Amino acid sequence: MIVAELAERLRARHPDAVEARGEVTVVVSPDRLLDTLSSLRDEHDLRFTFLSDLTASDWPGLDLRFWLAYHLLSMEHLHRVRVKVGLPPRPDPPHVPSVTPMFPSASWLEREVFDFFGIVFDGHPDLRRIEMPEGWEGHPLRKTEGLGGVNTRYKGAFIPPPDQRST
Amino acid sequence: MATIQPLREETMIINMGPQHPSTHGVLRLVLELDGEYVVSCRPVLGYLHTGIEKNTEYRTWQQGVTFVTRADYLSPFFNELGYCLAVERLLGIEAPPRAQVIRVMTNELTRIASHLLWLATTGLELGAISIMLYAWREREVILRIFEMITGLRMNHAYIRVGGVVMDLPEGASEQVRDFLDVMPGRLHEYEELLTGNPIWRQRTEGVGHVPGDELVALGVTGPMLRAAGIDWDLRKQLPYCGYETYDFDVPLRTAGDCFARYEVRIEEIRQSLRIVEQCLDRLEPGPVMVEDPKLRWPAELSVGPDGIGNSERYVRHIMEESMEALINHFKIVTQGFQVPAGEVYQAVESPRGELGYYVVSNGGNRPYRMHIRGPSFVNLQATPRMVEGGLVADVVASVASIDPVMGDADR
């Protein structure tokens, strides 16, 4: 389906739907998330029944520091949409409602975001770390956490780890 | 309520994995068993987590290729393609036609190699050891072709932002053609060995069955979904790299069990062979990398005796002939290029399903955030649904039919 047509259709319900690079993005507030996703899923001309991906990015310094991105797919109409939710830095950890009851495929993806970014998904049936060890402290994909690594000896000199190099 | 008797007195918890030959790497399943039956199954991941996503945030855009190619190490070209397509969309560029054809060809050969490896390991796990030897033999032919083209058997970093890093070497097309001549007969042999084999059928038919709508809810994609009768292949439905211009079918089965997944994968090998053949016919001479000197990888590479290296002609050019070429080389190699701020989600159909790349740029010379939607990661969510209530011996068949690659799941 043509992306412009989808953007037009979405704008009727979400006036701020943005179209860029052949993708449509809808930004919602955390309290509107579940309503938005269920209407995207259920309305007959949208039918986003498949949650492809769910992840986050960290922007320290912004009023809304954490941005969750939900990538939905409609196998019926062959279109995709991205739903984004911004969360403030306080309280830390931030909370957002879980979509796992709506999209079971979100279960592990939410666990991954919890693990890497420390975002708590309220209502998730089993919110535990998934990639990092159980006793791990911190959330490694936050920008405030370093990459880690040691100096590497190369031809008599030491090369600093990647996050401490100048270029 | 008080009248209900408990069905069992006690259950046993066993750890299957992370070191277990049938877990395709380091998947760990915590199984609760009642005799031979699985009461509950809890997959535990993370044993192969290497921080690829975080690492790319500290490297230039071009360096990212060498990281993502190591995620799903059994289908490296798909990782490279998904990542590069995403970055190219952010840059607003497109690879030249010849590069597109080479990309499709290497991708489809990888699909064949990946399915062959699946067939080999699954056969081994279910007691069909001869198929392991045969499938491994054919996979080796493909890996030799890859070594000839890219210098490496895996983790090629061959597909780069803007095209591919170097053109096909002389004789590559002939080698691919030789493979295309041999492979259909070999496929027939595999089917002779397995399809009618009563042991193979008993181990796979009706095992690990999940209906299509549940697979969709669980986010499962790829051959598993198509084996449950759902016609979903990104190459057809949301094509990229010109797949809409190739003539191929999407094999479907409706049974939704391990045997159907086997049939779908065998048939997909056949369809991939068709696509590779069309690629060979379409290989017109032309550039394989965008022309823009501010983007293209400056070095001219060639495959030497110990892998890829700078071609001698190019080294002479920058060291002795052109100061500007040396400056440009230095700038691109050490600083890379800037990518306009924005975000894209690009998905490709890998042998395991939807491999998605969500790439965010803040306008710098490194990704701000790069997320891999690994099909193995999402597909593994279906494991408890497949194995709970079944026999413990069927766990092996079910997990094998997902075809998980832990590098892809843990990243």
mmCIF file of N, CA, C and O in Angstrom, chain A residues 21 23 25 49-60 69 71 73-75 78 80 82 84 103-105 107-109 112 116-117 128 130-132 140-143 145-147 162-163 165 167, chain B residues 42-43 45-46 49 53-55 57-59 89-90 216-221 225 232 234 237-238 334 340-345 347 354 358 360 362 366 368-369 371 373 377-378 380-381 409-411:
data_model
loop_
_atom_site.group_PDB
_atom_site.id
_atom_site.type_symbol
_atom_site.label_atom_id
_atom_site.label_comp_id
_atom_site.label_asym_id
_atom_site.label_seq_id
_atom_site.Cartn_x
_atom_site.Cartn_y
_atom_site.Cartn_z
ATOM 1 N N ARG A 21 10.844 9.020 4.867
ATOM 2 C CA ARG A 21 11.592 7.891 4.299
ATOM 3 C C ARG A 21 10.716 6.676 4.076
ATOM 4 O O ARG A 21 11.130 5.545 4.338
ATOM 5 N N GLU A 23 8.154 5.750 5.747
ATOM 6 C CA GLU A 23 7.632 5.145 6.973
ATOM 7 C C GLU A 23 6.739 6.155 7.676
ATOM 8 O O GLU A 23 6.956 7.360 7.592
ATOM 9 N N THR A 25 5.209 7.434 11.304
ATOM 10 C CA THR A 25 5.462 7.394 12.740
ATOM 11 C C THR A 25 4.344 8.123 13.473
ATOM 12 O O THR A 25 3.951 9.222 13.071
ATOM 13 N N THR A 49 -1.873 -6.235 13.038
ATOM 14 C CA THR A 49 -2.046 -7.349 13.965
ATOM 15 C C THR A 49 -0.736 -7.977 14.390
ATOM 16 O O THR A 49 -0.732 -8.890 15.202
ATOM 17 N N PHE A 50 0.370 -7.549 13.816
ATOM 18 C CA PHE A 50 1.646 -8.219 14.065
ATOM 19 C C PHE A 50 2.627 -7.210 14.644
ATOM 20 O O PHE A 50 2.906 -6.187 14.020
ATOM 21 N N LEU A 51 3.134 -7.494 15.826
ATOM 22 C CA LEU A 51 4.158 -6.634 16.413
ATOM 23 C C LEU A 51 5.520 -7.177 15.991
ATOM 24 O O LEU A 51 5.963 -8.216 16.469
ATOM 25 N N SER A 52 6.167 -6.461 15.076
ATOM 26 C CA SER A 52 7.462 -6.939 14.574
ATOM 27 C C SER A 52 8.550 -6.727 15.604
ATOM 28 O O SER A 52 9.339 -7.616 15.872
ATOM 29 N N ASP A 53 8.598 -5.526 16.125
ATOM 30 C CA ASP A 53 9.759 -5.167 16.919
ATOM 31 C C ASP A 53 9.358 -4.146 17.965
ATOM 32 O O ASP A 53 8.403 -3.397 17.789
ATOM 33 N N LEU A 54 10.093 -4.181 19.047
ATOM 34 C CA LEU A 54 9.870 -3.221 20.131
ATOM 35 C C LEU A 54 11.228 -2.952 20.729
ATOM 36 O O LEU A 54 11.925 -3.880 21.132
ATOM 37 N N THR A 55 11.626 -1.701 20.738
ATOM 38 C CA THR A 55 12.914 -1.400 21.345
ATOM 39 C C THR A 55 12.914 0.044 21.849
ATOM 40 O O THR A 55 11.881 0.711 21.810
ATOM 41 N N ALA A 56 14.044 0.485 22.335
ATOM 42 C CA ALA A 56 14.116 1.818 22.929
ATOM 43 C C ALA A 56 15.413 2.487 22.518
ATOM 44 O O ALA A 56 16.336 1.841 22.010
ATOM 45 N N SER A 57 15.464 3.810 22.722
ATOM 46 C CA SER A 57 16.726 4.530 22.588
ATOM 47 C C SER A 57 16.800 5.534 23.728
ATOM 48 O O SER A 57 15.782 5.946 24.277
ATOM 49 N N ASP A 58 18.005 5.902 24.076
ATOM 50 C CA ASP A 58 18.245 6.726 25.261
ATOM 51 C C ASP A 58 18.813 8.073 24.823
ATOM 52 O O ASP A 58 19.806 8.113 24.104
ATOM 53 N N TRP A 59 18.171 9.162 25.256
ATOM 54 C CA TRP A 59 18.630 10.505 24.893
ATOM 55 C C TRP A 59 18.810 11.320 26.162
ATOM 56 O O TRP A 59 17.946 12.136 26.512
ATOM 57 N N PRO A 60 19.924 11.147 26.881
ATOM 58 C CA PRO A 60 20.124 11.910 28.115
ATOM 59 C C PRO A 60 20.139 13.407 27.812
ATOM 60 O O PRO A 60 20.680 13.829 26.785
ATOM 61 N N ALA A 69 10.094 2.483 20.726
ATOM 62 C CA ALA A 69 9.610 2.401 19.344
ATOM 63 C C ALA A 69 8.953 1.040 19.136
ATOM 64 O O ALA A 69 9.597 0.011 19.318
ATOM 65 N N HIS A 71 7.206 -1.315 16.399
ATOM 66 C CA HIS A 71 7.048 -1.469 14.956
ATOM 67 C C HIS A 71 5.945 -2.480 14.676
ATOM 68 O O HIS A 71 6.113 -3.666 14.955
ATOM 69 N N LEU A 73 3.035 -4.237 12.073
ATOM 70 C CA LEU A 73 2.924 -4.670 10.680
ATOM 71 C C LEU A 73 1.505 -5.165 10.444
ATOM 72 O O LEU A 73 0.910 -5.808 11.323
ATOM 73 N N SER A 74 0.980 -4.832 9.289
ATOM 74 C CA SER A 74 -0.316 -5.384 8.894
ATOM 75 C C SER A 74 -0.084 -6.371 7.763
ATOM 76 O O SER A 74 0.298 -5.981 6.659
ATOM 77 N N MET A 75 -0.287 -7.648 8.046
ATOM 78 C CA MET A 75 -0.108 -8.658 7.002
ATOM 79 C C MET A 75 -1.243 -8.588 5.991
ATOM 80 O O MET A 75 -1.125 -9.099 4.881
ATOM 81 N N LEU A 78 -0.423 -4.961 4.107
ATOM 82 C CA LEU A 78 0.980 -4.803 3.718
ATOM 83 C C LEU A 78 1.521 -3.406 4.041
ATOM 84 O O LEU A 78 2.083 -2.734 3.188
ATOM 85 N N ARG A 80 3.363 -0.875 7.347
ATOM 86 C CA ARG A 80 3.987 -0.841 8.668
ATOM 87 C C ARG A 80 3.746 0.525 9.282
ATOM 88 O O ARG A 80 3.544 1.524 8.592
ATOM 89 N N ARG A 82 5.215 2.924 12.882
ATOM 90 C CA ARG A 82 6.027 2.970 14.088
ATOM 91 C C ARG A 82 5.297 3.835 15.102
ATOM 92 O O ARG A 82 4.886 4.960 14.781
ATOM 93 N N LYS A 84 5.742 5.677 18.698
ATOM 94 C CA LYS A 84 6.804 6.055 19.625
ATOM 95 C C LYS A 84 6.220 6.658 20.895
ATOM 96 O O LYS A 84 5.227 7.387 20.851
ATOM 97 N N PHE A 103 -0.174 -8.131 22.559
ATOM 98 C CA PHE A 103 0.679 -8.788 21.563
ATOM 99 C C PHE A 103 1.619 -9.731 22.314
ATOM 100 O O PHE A 103 2.646 -9.275 22.846
ATOM 101 N N PRO A 104 1.327 -11.027 22.374
ATOM 102 C CA PRO A 104 2.218 -11.932 23.122
ATOM 103 C C PRO A 104 3.661 -11.889 22.638
ATOM 104 O O PRO A 104 4.577 -12.163 23.410
ATOM 105 N N SER A 105 3.861 -11.520 21.381
ATOM 106 C CA SER A 105 5.242 -11.483 20.874
ATOM 107 C C SER A 105 6.064 -10.412 21.575
ATOM 108 O O SER A 105 7.285 -10.416 21.487
ATOM 109 N N SER A 107 6.525 -10.102 24.656
ATOM 110 C CA SER A 107 7.006 -10.534 25.961
ATOM 111 C C SER A 107 8.526 -10.448 26.099
ATOM 112 O O SER A 107 9.049 -9.761 26.977
ATOM 113 N N TRP A 108 9.229 -11.129 25.237
ATOM 114 C CA TRP A 108 10.695 -11.130 25.357
ATOM 115 C C TRP A 108 11.287 -9.790 24.949
ATOM 116 O O TRP A 108 12.328 -9.376 25.457
ATOM 117 N N LEU A 109 10.633 -9.123 23.995
ATOM 118 C CA LEU A 109 11.154 -7.820 23.569
ATOM 119 C C LEU A 109 11.081 -6.819 24.714
ATOM 120 O O LEU A 109 11.988 -6.014 24.917
ATOM 121 N N GLU A 112 13.760 -7.556 27.102
ATOM 122 C CA GLU A 112 15.051 -7.074 26.606
ATOM 123 C C GLU A 112 15.214 -5.578 26.882
ATOM 124 O O GLU A 112 16.282 -5.127 27.305
ATOM 125 N N PHE A 116 18.110 -3.909 29.098
ATOM 126 C CA PHE A 116 19.110 -3.008 28.528
ATOM 127 C C PHE A 116 18.909 -1.550 28.931
ATOM 128 O O PHE A 116 19.854 -0.774 28.949
ATOM 129 N N PHE A 117 17.662 -1.143 29.179
ATOM 130 C CA PHE A 117 17.407 0.275 29.443
ATOM 131 C C PHE A 117 16.795 0.514 30.820
ATOM 132 O O PHE A 117 16.666 1.657 31.237
ATOM 133 N N ARG A 128 11.810 -10.131 33.806
ATOM 134 C CA ARG A 128 13.149 -10.421 34.339
ATOM 135 C C ARG A 128 14.153 -10.044 33.269
ATOM 136 O O ARG A 128 13.805 -9.871 32.108
ATOM 137 N N ILE A 130 16.869 -10.719 30.468
ATOM 138 C CA ILE A 130 16.862 -11.829 29.522
ATOM 139 C C ILE A 130 18.236 -12.086 28.936
ATOM 140 O O ILE A 130 18.616 -13.237 28.724
ATOM 141 N N GLU A 131 19.019 -11.039 28.672
ATOM 142 C CA GLU A 131 20.338 -11.255 28.077
ATOM 143 C C GLU A 131 21.453 -11.179 29.126
ATOM 144 O O GLU A 131 22.375 -11.977 29.104
ATOM 145 N N MET A 132 21.369 -10.204 30.013
ATOM 146 C CA MET A 132 22.436 -10.039 30.999
ATOM 147 C C MET A 132 22.233 -11.044 32.138
ATOM 148 O O MET A 132 21.123 -11.513 32.374
ATOM 149 N N PRO A 140 22.938 -1.830 30.388
ATOM 150 C CA PRO A 140 24.102 -1.515 29.560
ATOM 151 C C PRO A 140 23.840 -0.657 28.331
ATOM 152 O O PRO A 140 24.767 -0.019 27.858
ATOM 153 N N LEU A 141 22.627 -0.623 27.787
ATOM 154 C CA LEU A 141 22.461 0.184 26.578
ATOM 155 C C LEU A 141 22.094 1.635 26.866
ATOM 156 O O LEU A 141 21.906 2.413 25.949
ATOM 157 N N ARG A 142 22.016 1.993 28.145
ATOM 158 C CA ARG A 142 21.855 3.415 28.449
ATOM 159 C C ARG A 142 23.124 4.146 28.046
ATOM 160 O O ARG A 142 24.232 3.624 28.192
ATOM 161 N N LYS A 143 22.941 5.377 27.546
ATOM 162 C CA LYS A 143 24.105 6.130 27.074
ATOM 163 C C LYS A 143 25.031 6.495 28.225
ATOM 164 O O LYS A 143 26.199 6.807 28.008
ATOM 165 N N GLU A 145 26.104 4.562 30.417
ATOM 166 C CA GLU A 145 26.999 3.448 30.745
ATOM 167 C C GLU A 145 28.030 3.296 29.635
ATOM 168 O O GLU A 145 27.705 3.366 28.458
ATOM 169 N N GLY A 146 29.275 3.068 30.045
ATOM 170 C CA GLY A 146 30.347 2.933 29.067
ATOM 171 C C GLY A 146 30.307 1.581 28.382
ATOM 172 O O GLY A 146 29.558 0.679 28.761
ATOM 173 N N LEU A 147 31.144 1.481 27.364
ATOM 174 C CA LEU A 147 31.205 0.221 26.629
ATOM 175 C C LEU A 147 32.012 -0.818 27.385
ATOM 176 O O LEU A 147 31.739 -2.006 27.326
ATOM 177 N N PRO A 162 37.482 1.156 22.691
ATOM 178 C CA PRO A 162 36.810 1.979 21.674
ATOM 179 C C PRO A 162 36.100 3.202 22.224
ATOM 180 O O PRO A 162 36.084 4.247 21.566
ATOM 181 N N ASP A 163 35.517 3.122 23.444
ATOM 182 C CA ASP A 163 34.766 4.283 23.913
ATOM 183 C C ASP A 163 35.672 5.378 24.469
ATOM 184 O O ASP A 163 35.195 6.430 24.864
ATOM 185 N N ARG A 165 38.523 6.273 22.636
ATOM 186 C CA ARG A 165 39.348 6.779 21.536
ATOM 187 C C ARG A 165 38.800 8.111 21.069
ATOM 188 O O ARG A 165 37.646 8.437 21.295
ATOM 189 N N THR A 167 38.570 9.347 17.841
ATOM 190 C CA THR A 167 37.716 9.380 16.646
ATOM 191 C C THR A 167 36.608 8.362 16.748
ATOM 192 O O THR A 167 36.769 7.324 17.335
ATOM 193 N N ARG B 42 11.148 -23.488 30.278
ATOM 194 C CA ARG B 42 11.529 -22.080 30.434
ATOM 195 C C ARG B 42 12.865 -21.866 29.715
ATOM 196 O O ARG B 42 13.901 -22.295 30.195
ATOM 197 N N PRO B 43 12.821 -21.200 28.546
ATOM 198 C CA PRO B 43 14.082 -20.941 27.850
ATOM 199 C C PRO B 43 14.882 -19.854 28.570
ATOM 200 O O PRO B 43 14.312 -18.882 29.074
ATOM 201 N N LEU B 45 18.153 -17.350 27.933
ATOM 202 C CA LEU B 45 19.041 -16.865 26.877
ATOM 203 C C LEU B 45 20.201 -16.082 27.477
ATOM 204 O O LEU B 45 20.304 -15.940 28.690
ATOM 205 N N GLY B 46 21.021 -15.561 26.609
ATOM 206 C CA GLY B 46 22.044 -14.617 27.036
ATOM 207 C C GLY B 46 23.441 -15.192 27.081
ATOM 208 O O GLY B 46 24.389 -14.456 27.325
ATOM 209 N N HIS B 49 25.492 -13.454 24.444
ATOM 210 C CA HIS B 49 25.314 -12.012 24.266
ATOM 211 C C HIS B 49 26.677 -11.348 24.136
ATOM 212 O O HIS B 49 27.525 -11.478 25.010
ATOM 213 N N GLU B 53 24.940 -4.483 19.536
ATOM 214 C CA GLU B 53 24.208 -3.226 19.374
ATOM 215 C C GLU B 53 24.958 -2.075 20.036
ATOM 216 O O GLU B 53 25.109 -1.003 19.452
ATOM 217 N N LYS B 54 25.420 -2.295 21.242
ATOM 218 C CA LYS B 54 26.151 -1.245 21.940
ATOM 219 C C LYS B 54 27.467 -0.934 21.213
ATOM 220 O O LYS B 54 27.869 0.219 21.081
ATOM 221 N N ASN B 55 28.139 -1.963 20.743
ATOM 222 C CA ASN B 55 29.418 -1.778 20.072
ATOM 223 C C ASN B 55 29.309 -0.884 18.843
ATOM 224 O O ASN B 55 30.193 -0.073 18.596
ATOM 225 N N GLU B 57 27.558 1.557 18.372
ATOM 226 C CA GLU B 57 27.431 2.981 18.721
ATOM 227 C C GLU B 57 28.800 3.644 18.850
ATOM 228 O O GLU B 57 28.891 4.867 18.928
ATOM 229 N N TYR B 58 29.850 2.853 18.924
ATOM 230 C CA TYR B 58 31.199 3.397 19.073
ATOM 231 C C TYR B 58 32.043 3.227 17.817
ATOM 232 O O TYR B 58 33.251 3.406 17.856
ATOM 233 N N ARG B 59 31.421 2.816 16.724
ATOM 234 C CA ARG B 59 32.181 2.612 15.491
ATOM 235 C C ARG B 59 31.530 3.414 14.384
ATOM 236 O O ARG B 59 30.362 3.749 14.463
ATOM 237 N N ARG B 89 18.979 3.877 3.282
ATOM 238 C CA ARG B 89 17.722 4.635 3.278
ATOM 239 C C ARG B 89 17.881 5.929 4.061
ATOM 240 O O ARG B 89 17.311 6.946 3.685
ATOM 241 N N LEU B 90 18.653 5.899 5.139
ATOM 242 C CA LEU B 90 18.903 7.140 5.878
ATOM 243 C C LEU B 90 19.688 8.129 5.016
ATOM 244 O O LEU B 90 19.463 9.332 5.060
ATOM 245 N N VAL B 216 1.471 -16.250 14.655
ATOM 246 C CA VAL B 216 1.443 -14.810 14.384
ATOM 247 C C VAL B 216 1.423 -14.044 15.702
ATOM 248 O O VAL B 216 2.156 -13.072 15.888
ATOM 249 N N ALA B 217 0.606 -14.499 16.646
ATOM 250 C CA ALA B 217 0.523 -13.811 17.934
ATOM 251 C C ALA B 217 1.868 -13.846 18.649
ATOM 252 O O ALA B 217 2.244 -12.889 19.329
ATOM 253 N N LEU B 218 2.606 -14.940 18.482
ATOM 254 C CA LEU B 218 3.890 -15.067 19.145
ATOM 255 C C LEU B 218 5.016 -14.387 18.370
ATOM 256 O O LEU B 218 6.167 -14.410 18.790
ATOM 257 N N GLY B 219 4.683 -13.813 17.233
ATOM 258 C CA GLY B 219 5.686 -13.071 16.470
ATOM 259 C C GLY B 219 6.556 -13.937 15.586
ATOM 260 O O GLY B 219 7.569 -13.470 15.079
ATOM 261 N N VAL B 220 6.171 -15.198 15.396
ATOM 262 C CA VAL B 220 7.017 -16.110 14.619
ATOM 263 C C VAL B 220 6.916 -15.773 13.136
ATOM 264 O O VAL B 220 5.844 -15.463 12.624
ATOM 265 N N THR B 221 8.064 -15.810 12.455
ATOM 266 C CA THR B 221 8.090 -15.561 11.016
ATOM 267 C C THR B 221 8.950 -16.627 10.352
ATOM 268 O O THR B 221 9.543 -17.455 11.025
ATOM 269 N N LEU B 225 6.295 -20.179 9.929
ATOM 270 C CA LEU B 225 4.985 -19.588 9.651
ATOM 271 C C LEU B 225 4.428 -20.142 8.342
ATOM 272 O O LEU B 225 3.246 -20.492 8.255
ATOM 273 N N TRP B 232 3.446 -15.697 3.991
ATOM 274 C CA TRP B 232 4.110 -14.456 4.381
ATOM 275 C C TRP B 232 5.601 -14.577 4.130
ATOM 276 O O TRP B 232 6.305 -15.304 4.823
ATOM 277 N N LEU B 234 8.652 -11.727 3.099
ATOM 278 C CA LEU B 234 8.913 -10.315 2.832
ATOM 279 C C LEU B 234 9.405 -10.089 1.411
ATOM 280 O O LEU B 234 9.191 -9.031 0.839
ATOM 281 N N GLN B 237 5.930 -9.939 -0.236
ATOM 282 C CA GLN B 237 4.933 -8.988 0.257
ATOM 283 C C GLN B 237 5.481 -7.568 0.395
ATOM 284 O O GLN B 237 4.788 -6.626 0.100
ATOM 285 N N LEU B 238 6.691 -7.426 0.893
ATOM 286 C CA LEU B 238 7.287 -6.094 1.028
ATOM 287 C C LEU B 238 8.691 -6.142 0.441
ATOM 288 O O LEU B 238 9.681 -6.122 1.161
ATOM 289 N N THR B 334 39.210 6.782 8.797
ATOM 290 C CA THR B 334 39.278 7.068 10.231
ATOM 291 C C THR B 334 38.016 7.730 10.760
ATOM 292 O O THR B 334 37.613 7.478 11.889
ATOM 293 N N PRO B 340 22.480 11.659 7.783
ATOM 294 C CA PRO B 340 21.468 12.607 8.267
ATOM 295 C C PRO B 340 20.662 12.021 9.423
ATOM 296 O O PRO B 340 20.399 10.817 9.473
ATOM 297 N N ALA B 341 20.275 12.905 10.346
ATOM 298 C CA ALA B 341 19.517 12.447 11.503
ATOM 299 C C ALA B 341 18.195 11.836 11.055
ATOM 300 O O ALA B 341 17.573 12.289 10.093
ATOM 301 N N GLY B 342 17.765 10.816 11.764
ATOM 302 C CA GLY B 342 16.505 10.164 11.430
ATOM 303 C C GLY B 342 16.534 8.725 11.873
ATOM 304 O O GLY B 342 17.488 8.270 12.514
ATOM 305 N N GLU B 343 15.468 8.019 11.559
ATOM 306 C CA GLU B 343 15.392 6.620 11.961
ATOM 307 C C GLU B 343 14.676 5.832 10.884
ATOM 308 O O GLU B 343 13.783 6.349 10.215
ATOM 309 N N VAL B 344 15.104 4.582 10.688
ATOM 310 C CA VAL B 344 14.406 3.696 9.751
ATOM 311 C C VAL B 344 14.345 2.303 10.351
ATOM 312 O O VAL B 344 15.158 1.928 11.202
ATOM 313 N N TYR B 345 13.347 1.565 9.901
ATOM 314 C CA TYR B 345 13.261 0.145 10.223
ATOM 315 C C TYR B 345 13.257 -0.601 8.905
ATOM 316 O O TYR B 345 12.382 -0.385 8.069
ATOM 317 N N ALA B 347 13.481 -4.386 7.157
ATOM 318 C CA ALA B 347 13.423 -5.824 7.405
ATOM 319 C C ALA B 347 13.758 -6.588 6.141
ATOM 320 O O ALA B 347 13.398 -6.179 5.043
ATOM 321 N N GLU B 354 11.790 -12.765 9.726
ATOM 322 C CA GLU B 354 11.991 -11.327 9.570
ATOM 323 C C GLU B 354 13.187 -10.849 10.377
ATOM 324 O O GLU B 354 13.169 -10.841 11.599
ATOM 325 N N TYR B 358 16.596 -1.626 13.071
ATOM 326 C CA TYR B 358 16.089 -0.311 13.442
ATOM 327 C C TYR B 358 17.313 0.544 13.712
ATOM 328 O O TYR B 358 18.064 0.289 14.655
ATOM 329 N N VAL B 360 19.002 4.354 14.172
ATOM 330 C CA VAL B 360 18.744 5.742 14.513
ATOM 331 C C VAL B 360 20.042 6.519 14.354
ATOM 332 O O VAL B 360 21.090 6.103 14.851
ATOM 333 N N ASN B 362 21.824 10.480 14.734
ATOM 334 C CA ASN B 362 21.652 11.857 15.191
ATOM 335 C C ASN B 362 22.477 12.805 14.321
ATOM 336 O O ASN B 362 22.800 13.907 14.731
ATOM 337 N N ARG B 366 28.568 8.012 13.507
ATOM 338 C CA ARG B 366 28.349 6.693 14.087
ATOM 339 C C ARG B 366 26.856 6.515 14.335
ATOM 340 O O ARG B 366 26.146 7.499 14.532
ATOM 341 N N TYR B 368 23.547 6.255 16.275
ATOM 342 C CA TYR B 368 23.188 6.628 17.641
ATOM 343 C C TYR B 368 22.608 5.428 18.361
ATOM 344 O O TYR B 368 22.853 5.215 19.550
ATOM 345 N N ARG B 369 21.832 4.652 17.623
ATOM 346 C CA ARG B 369 21.273 3.433 18.191
ATOM 347 C C ARG B 369 21.016 2.492 17.032
ATOM 348 O O ARG B 369 20.534 2.898 15.980
ATOM 349 N N HIS B 371 19.333 -1.383 16.490
ATOM 350 C CA HIS B 371 18.704 -2.541 17.119
ATOM 351 C C HIS B 371 18.465 -3.606 16.067
ATOM 352 O O HIS B 371 17.986 -3.316 14.979
ATOM 353 N N ARG B 373 16.335 -6.833 15.174
ATOM 354 C CA ARG B 373 15.195 -7.687 15.500
ATOM 355 C C ARG B 373 15.551 -9.083 14.975
ATOM 356 O O ARG B 373 15.379 -9.394 13.793
ATOM 357 N N PHE B 377 15.500 -14.834 18.033
ATOM 358 C CA PHE B 377 15.092 -14.356 19.357
ATOM 359 C C PHE B 377 13.575 -14.432 19.502
ATOM 360 O O PHE B 377 13.056 -14.998 20.469
ATOM 361 N N VAL B 378 12.876 -13.878 18.524
ATOM 362 C CA VAL B 378 11.414 -13.835 18.636
ATOM 363 C C VAL B 378 10.825 -15.233 18.445
ATOM 364 O O VAL B 378 9.904 -15.633 19.169
ATOM 365 N N LEU B 380 12.022 -18.077 19.196
ATOM 366 C CA LEU B 380 12.234 -18.974 20.341
ATOM 367 C C LEU B 380 11.139 -18.820 21.393
ATOM 368 O O LEU B 380 10.974 -19.683 22.248
ATOM 369 N N GLN B 381 10.415 -17.694 21.317
ATOM 370 C CA GLN B 381 9.307 -17.525 22.264
ATOM 371 C C GLN B 381 8.265 -18.618 22.105
ATOM 372 O O GLN B 381 7.486 -18.866 23.025
ATOM 373 N N ALA B 409 19.956 -14.685 18.331
ATOM 374 C CA ALA B 409 19.032 -14.473 19.451
ATOM 375 C C ALA B 409 19.659 -13.567 20.507
ATOM 376 O O ALA B 409 18.998 -12.684 21.052
ATOM 377 N N ASP B 410 20.930 -13.769 20.785
ATOM 378 C CA ASP B 410 21.551 -13.028 21.893
ATOM 379 C C ASP B 410 22.270 -11.756 21.447
ATOM 380 O O ASP B 410 22.380 -10.813 22.214
ATOM 381 N N ARG B 411 22.753 -11.767 20.252
ATOM 382 C CA ARG B 411 23.449 -10.607 19.668
ATOM 383 C C ARG B 411 24.535 -10.063 20.576
ATOM 384 O O ARG B 411 24.448 -9.037 21.166
#
